[in-house]
Coordinates of C-alpha atoms in Angstrom, one line a residue:
M1 CA -25.9 -74.1 -25.9
V2 CA -29.0 -71.9 -24.6
L3 CA -31.9 -73.4 -23.1
T4 CA -35.1 -71.2 -22.0
R5 CA -37.7 -72.5 -19.8
R6 CA -39.8 -71.3 -17.3
A7 CA -39.7 -71.9 -13.2
A8 CA -41.5 -74.7 -11.8
L9 CA -43.6 -73.1 -9.8
G10 CA -46.3 -74.7 -7.9
M11 CA -44.6 -78.0 -8.1
T12 CA -45.5 -81.2 -5.6
G13 CA -43.2 -81.1 -2.9
L14 CA -40.7 -83.7 -3.0
A15 CA -40.1 -86.8 -0.8
G16 CA -37.9 -86.5 2.4
L17 CA -38.1 -82.6 2.0
A18 CA -37.1 -81.7 5.3
A19 CA -34.1 -84.0 5.1
M20 CA -33.2 -82.6 1.7
A21 CA -33.2 -79.1 2.9
G22 CA -31.1 -79.9 5.6
C23 CA -28.6 -81.4 3.6
A24 CA -29.0 -78.4 1.4
T25 CA -27.6 -76.2 4.2
P26 CA -23.8 -76.4 4.5
G27 CA -23.6 -74.7 7.9
G28 CA -21.0 -76.8 10.1
E29 CA -19.2 -78.2 7.3
A30 CA -15.5 -78.0 8.5
A31 CA -13.2 -76.5 5.6
D32 CA -10.2 -78.6 4.5
A33 CA -6.6 -77.2 4.3
S34 CA -6.7 -76.3 0.4
G35 CA -9.9 -73.9 1.4
T36 CA -12.4 -76.0 0.2
R37 CA -15.7 -77.8 1.9
T38 CA -18.1 -80.8 0.9
V39 CA -21.4 -79.8 1.0
E40 CA -24.8 -82.0 0.1
H41 CA -27.7 -81.0 -1.8
P42 CA -30.6 -82.5 -3.4
L43 CA -28.8 -83.1 -6.4
G44 CA -25.5 -84.5 -5.3
T45 CA -22.5 -83.8 -3.7
A46 CA -20.2 -80.6 -4.1
E47 CA -16.5 -79.2 -3.1
I48 CA -16.8 -75.8 -2.9
P49 CA -15.0 -72.8 -2.0
V50 CA -14.8 -71.7 1.4
R51 CA -14.9 -68.2 0.0
P52 CA -15.7 -68.1 -3.5
Q53 CA -14.9 -65.3 -5.7
R54 CA -16.7 -65.7 -8.6
V55 CA -20.3 -66.6 -7.9
I56 CA -22.9 -67.4 -10.8
A57 CA -26.4 -67.5 -9.4
L58 CA -29.0 -69.2 -11.7
D59 CA -31.8 -68.0 -10.3
A60 CA -33.5 -64.5 -10.0
G61 CA -35.0 -65.3 -6.3
A62 CA -33.2 -66.2 -3.2
G63 CA -29.9 -66.7 -5.6
L64 CA -29.5 -63.2 -6.8
Q65 CA -31.0 -61.4 -3.9
T66 CA -29.6 -62.9 -1.0
S67 CA -26.3 -62.8 -3.1
L68 CA -26.9 -58.7 -3.2
E69 CA -27.9 -58.7 0.6
A70 CA -24.6 -60.7 1.7
G71 CA -22.1 -58.5 -0.4
A72 CA -21.2 -61.7 -1.9
P73 CA -18.4 -61.6 -5.4
L74 CA -21.4 -62.1 -7.2
I75 CA -20.4 -62.0 -11.4
A76 CA -23.4 -62.8 -12.9
A77 CA -27.1 -64.0 -12.2
E78 CA -30.3 -64.5 -13.8
T79 CA -32.5 -61.4 -13.5
L80 CA -36.1 -60.8 -14.4
A81 CA -37.4 -59.9 -17.6
G82 CA -39.3 -56.7 -18.7
E83 CA -38.3 -53.1 -17.9
T84 CA -36.8 -54.1 -14.6
A85 CA -34.0 -56.4 -14.1
I86 CA -33.3 -56.3 -10.9
S87 CA -35.5 -54.6 -7.9
D88 CA -34.5 -51.1 -7.0
Y89 CA -35.2 -52.3 -3.4
L90 CA -31.8 -54.6 -3.6
P91 CA -28.6 -53.5 -3.0
K92 CA -26.8 -52.8 -6.4
P93 CA -24.8 -55.7 -8.0
P94 CA -20.9 -55.2 -7.6
G95 CA -18.9 -53.8 -10.5
G96 CA -18.4 -55.9 -13.8
F97 CA -21.6 -58.1 -12.9
Q98 CA -23.2 -59.3 -15.8
P99 CA -27.2 -60.0 -16.1
L100 CA -28.2 -63.3 -17.5
G101 CA -31.5 -63.0 -18.9
F102 CA -34.7 -64.5 -17.4
N103 CA -34.7 -67.8 -17.4
E104 CA -32.0 -68.8 -20.1
I105 CA -28.8 -70.8 -19.5
D106 CA -26.3 -70.4 -22.2
L107 CA -23.6 -73.0 -21.2
E108 CA -20.8 -71.3 -23.1
R109 CA -21.4 -68.0 -21.4
L110 CA -20.9 -69.4 -18.3
T111 CA -17.8 -71.1 -19.3
A112 CA -16.5 -68.1 -20.5
L113 CA -17.2 -66.5 -17.1
A114 CA -14.6 -68.6 -15.1
P115 CA -16.9 -68.8 -12.0
D116 CA -15.4 -70.7 -8.8
L117 CA -19.1 -71.5 -7.8
I118 CA -22.6 -71.7 -9.6
I119 CA -25.8 -71.9 -7.1
G120 CA -29.5 -72.3 -8.6
S121 CA -32.6 -73.5 -7.1
R122 CA -33.4 -77.3 -7.7
S123 CA -36.2 -76.7 -10.5
R124 CA -33.5 -74.1 -12.5
V125 CA -30.4 -76.3 -12.3
E126 CA -31.8 -80.0 -12.5
E127 CA -31.7 -80.5 -16.4
L128 CA -28.2 -79.0 -16.9
Y129 CA -26.9 -80.2 -13.9
P130 CA -24.2 -82.7 -15.2
Q131 CA -22.9 -79.8 -18.0
L132 CA -22.8 -77.1 -15.3
T133 CA -20.8 -79.0 -12.7
K134 CA -17.9 -79.3 -15.5
I135 CA -18.0 -75.6 -15.5
A136 CA -17.5 -75.0 -12.1
P137 CA -19.3 -76.6 -8.3
T138 CA -22.8 -76.2 -8.7
V139 CA -25.0 -76.4 -5.6
A140 CA -29.0 -76.6 -6.1
Y141 CA -31.1 -75.8 -3.3
L142 CA -34.5 -75.6 -2.6
N143 CA -37.5 -73.2 -2.6
T144 CA -41.0 -72.6 -2.2
A145 CA -41.5 -74.6 -5.3
D146 CA -40.6 -77.2 -2.8
R147 CA -42.4 -76.2 -0.1
V148 CA -39.6 -74.6 1.7
R149 CA -39.8 -71.2 3.3
W150 CA -38.2 -68.0 1.8
R151 CA -36.5 -67.4 5.0
D152 CA -34.8 -70.6 5.2
T153 CA -33.8 -70.7 1.6
A154 CA -32.4 -67.3 1.9
L155 CA -30.0 -69.1 4.6
T156 CA -29.2 -71.9 2.7
V157 CA -27.9 -69.4 0.1
A158 CA -26.2 -67.5 2.5
D159 CA -24.4 -70.6 4.2
L160 CA -23.0 -71.2 0.4
L161 CA -21.2 -67.8 0.1
G162 CA -19.7 -68.0 3.6
A163 CA -22.2 -64.9 4.6
R164 CA -24.8 -66.8 7.3
P165 CA -24.1 -64.3 10.1
E166 CA -25.3 -60.9 7.7
L167 CA -28.3 -62.7 6.5
E168 CA -29.0 -63.6 10.4
R169 CA -28.8 -60.0 10.8
R170 CA -31.2 -59.1 8.4
L171 CA -33.6 -61.2 9.2
A172 CA -33.8 -60.3 12.8
E173 CA -34.1 -56.5 11.9
F174 CA -37.0 -57.8 9.5
D175 CA -38.3 -60.0 12.2
A176 CA -38.1 -56.8 14.5
A177 CA -39.9 -54.5 12.1
A178 CA -42.6 -57.2 11.5
K179 CA -43.3 -57.3 15.3
D180 CA -43.6 -53.4 15.3
F181 CA -45.9 -53.3 12.2
A182 CA -48.0 -56.0 13.8
E183 CA -48.4 -54.0 17.2
Q184 CA -48.9 -50.8 15.4
H185 CA -51.9 -52.1 13.1
T186 CA -53.0 -54.6 16.0
E187 CA -57.2 -53.3 15.3
S188 CA -56.7 -53.5 11.4
L189 CA -55.4 -56.9 11.6
K190 CA -58.1 -58.4 13.6
Q191 CA -60.9 -56.7 11.9
R192 CA -60.4 -57.0 8.4
S193 CA -59.6 -60.3 6.9
V194 CA -57.4 -59.9 3.5
A195 CA -57.4 -62.3 0.3
L196 CA -54.1 -62.1 -1.7
V197 CA -54.8 -62.2 -5.4
R198 CA -52.5 -62.8 -8.3
F199 CA -53.7 -62.5 -12.1
T200 CA -51.2 -65.0 -14.4
A201 CA -51.9 -65.1 -18.3
D202 CA -55.1 -68.0 -18.1
E203 CA -56.2 -68.0 -14.4
V204 CA -56.9 -65.7 -11.2
R205 CA -54.8 -67.4 -8.5
I206 CA -55.6 -67.1 -4.3
L207 CA -52.1 -67.1 -3.2
T208 CA -51.4 -69.1 0.1
G209 CA -49.2 -71.6 1.8
V210 CA -45.2 -70.9 2.0
I211 CA -45.5 -69.1 -0.9
F212 CA -43.3 -65.7 -0.2
P213 CA -46.2 -63.0 0.4
S214 CA -48.6 -65.5 1.8
D215 CA -45.7 -66.4 4.4
L216 CA -45.1 -62.8 5.0
L217 CA -48.8 -62.2 5.4
A218 CA -49.0 -64.8 8.0
Q219 CA -45.9 -63.8 9.8
L220 CA -47.9 -60.4 10.5
G221 CA -50.8 -62.1 11.7
V222 CA -52.9 -61.2 8.8
R223 CA -56.4 -63.0 9.2
R224 CA -57.1 -64.8 6.0
P225 CA -61.0 -65.4 5.0
A226 CA -62.3 -69.0 4.3
S227 CA -62.1 -68.6 0.8
N228 CA -57.8 -68.1 1.2
E229 CA -57.8 -71.7 2.9
P230 CA -56.9 -74.4 0.5
K231 CA -58.0 -78.0 0.5
E232 CA -54.5 -79.5 -0.1
A233 CA -52.1 -78.1 3.3
D234 CA -49.3 -77.7 1.1
A235 CA -50.9 -76.1 -1.9
T236 CA -49.5 -72.4 -2.7
Y237 CA -52.4 -71.2 -4.6
I238 CA -56.3 -71.5 -5.1
S239 CA -57.2 -71.6 -9.1
L240 CA -60.4 -69.3 -10.0
T241 CA -62.1 -68.6 -13.1
R242 CA -63.9 -65.5 -14.3
E243 CA -66.8 -67.1 -13.2
T244 CA -66.0 -68.6 -9.4
V245 CA -64.1 -64.9 -8.7
P246 CA -67.4 -64.2 -6.2
V247 CA -65.8 -66.4 -3.6
L248 CA -64.0 -63.8 -2.9
A249 CA -66.9 -62.1 -1.4
D250 CA -65.9 -63.3 2.0
A251 CA -62.7 -61.1 1.9
D252 CA -62.9 -57.8 3.6
T253 CA -59.9 -56.3 1.8
I254 CA -58.0 -57.7 -1.3
L255 CA -54.5 -57.5 -2.4
Y256 CA -54.1 -58.1 -5.8
F257 CA -51.2 -57.8 -8.6
S258 CA -51.0 -58.9 -12.0
G259 CA -48.1 -61.3 -13.3
G260 CA -45.0 -61.1 -11.5
G261 CA -42.1 -63.5 -12.6
G262 CA -41.1 -61.5 -15.9
F263 CA -44.8 -62.3 -17.2
A264 CA -46.4 -59.0 -16.0
Q265 CA -47.3 -58.4 -19.5
E266 CA -49.0 -62.2 -20.5
S267 CA -51.8 -61.5 -17.7
G268 CA -52.8 -57.9 -19.1
E269 CA -56.1 -59.2 -20.7
L270 CA -57.5 -61.6 -18.5
F271 CA -56.3 -58.7 -15.5
A272 CA -58.8 -55.9 -17.4
E273 CA -61.4 -58.5 -18.1
V274 CA -61.7 -59.3 -14.6
T275 CA -61.1 -56.3 -12.7
E276 CA -63.4 -54.2 -14.9
G277 CA -65.9 -57.1 -15.2
P278 CA -69.3 -56.9 -13.1
L279 CA -68.1 -60.3 -11.0
W280 CA -65.3 -58.2 -9.6
R281 CA -66.8 -54.8 -9.0
R282 CA -69.4 -56.3 -7.0
L283 CA -67.4 -57.8 -4.3
P284 CA -67.7 -56.2 -1.1
A285 CA -64.1 -55.4 -0.5
V286 CA -64.1 -53.8 -4.5
K287 CA -67.8 -51.8 -3.6
A288 CA -65.9 -50.3 0.0
G289 CA -62.7 -49.4 -1.7
R290 CA -60.6 -51.8 0.2
A291 CA -59.4 -54.0 -3.2
H292 CA -55.8 -52.6 -3.5
Q293 CA -53.4 -53.1 -6.4
V294 CA -50.0 -53.9 -5.5
N295 CA -46.5 -53.8 -6.8
A296 CA -45.4 -57.4 -8.0
L297 CA -42.1 -56.8 -7.8
N298 CA -42.1 -56.6 -4.1
W299 CA -44.8 -59.4 -3.7
W300 CA -44.1 -61.7 -6.3
D301 CA -40.5 -61.4 -7.4
G302 CA -39.3 -60.6 -4.0
Y303 CA -37.6 -63.4 -2.0
S304 CA -35.4 -61.5 0.3
T305 CA -35.7 -59.1 3.3
S306 CA -35.6 -56.3 1.3
A307 CA -38.7 -57.4 -0.3
A308 CA -40.2 -58.1 2.8
H309 CA -39.3 -54.4 4.2
A310 CA -40.6 -53.2 0.8
C311 CA -43.9 -55.1 1.2
L312 CA -44.3 -53.9 4.8
T313 CA -44.2 -50.4 3.5
E314 CA -46.6 -50.6 1.0
L315 CA -49.1 -52.5 3.3
A316 CA -48.8 -49.8 5.9
G317 CA -50.3 -47.3 3.7
L318 CA -53.4 -49.8 2.8
L319 CA -54.3 -50.7 6.3

């Protein structure tokens, strides 16, 4: 059985989010004599190995990327569509690793792989959760679709893999790099406001809130213009049409990219129409040469300290 569907990005927050986020983090659970431990998560309770040996990640974001950063025994994972299945900034998968494709769950294939742990974002595994639990212990976690910061999700995944110390080390290393970056670019960050824009297949979106690239800019102390402030406090994007693109006129700098999430080709027509059109060309940031197209693999598909470092490197050359 194969199910194909798009990840539910931009979903409304879940009731009791903070409580569930805590439940999804199994740190501190005591292992029993059989080498397993009980963890609670947004979809139920699971008895998982203390040291899993055959992990499948049904998520090309935190599941795949944190597993690779942690050096987990990852036997298979969902990957990106298009030319780049796994971004180059990530550690290489272990030998024998099998890519499962983008947004596909093939139950027969998963069964044949004989995992001892399946992990995935709530939005990815919820529909087939009962079937997945018959294959192996399955744990769901919350992510930015549920208004949870990327780094908190990464820590949850690391906990499930028994690799929290390694992830904490990587986060501390990135935090130090981010602090150095902010200090080195203090004047630029103070003087210029930055708009963050993504082109999808049917609209232009200003990214905001806890979504990975917006959260990263916030950590760096980047000033966002008024047009980037959402009406709803927990919103992760603001929709624009071709006609409302001029609201970006209050941005000193615009960082923008096309697609991401495996859908890069789908946004091509709209992207070309807007960026080659008169309304875009009249924007002050565009006229001043401060509208920069950035790499969607870093800024959208990224969900890890490796991606965050890649964004820093790219941003350093643009300020």
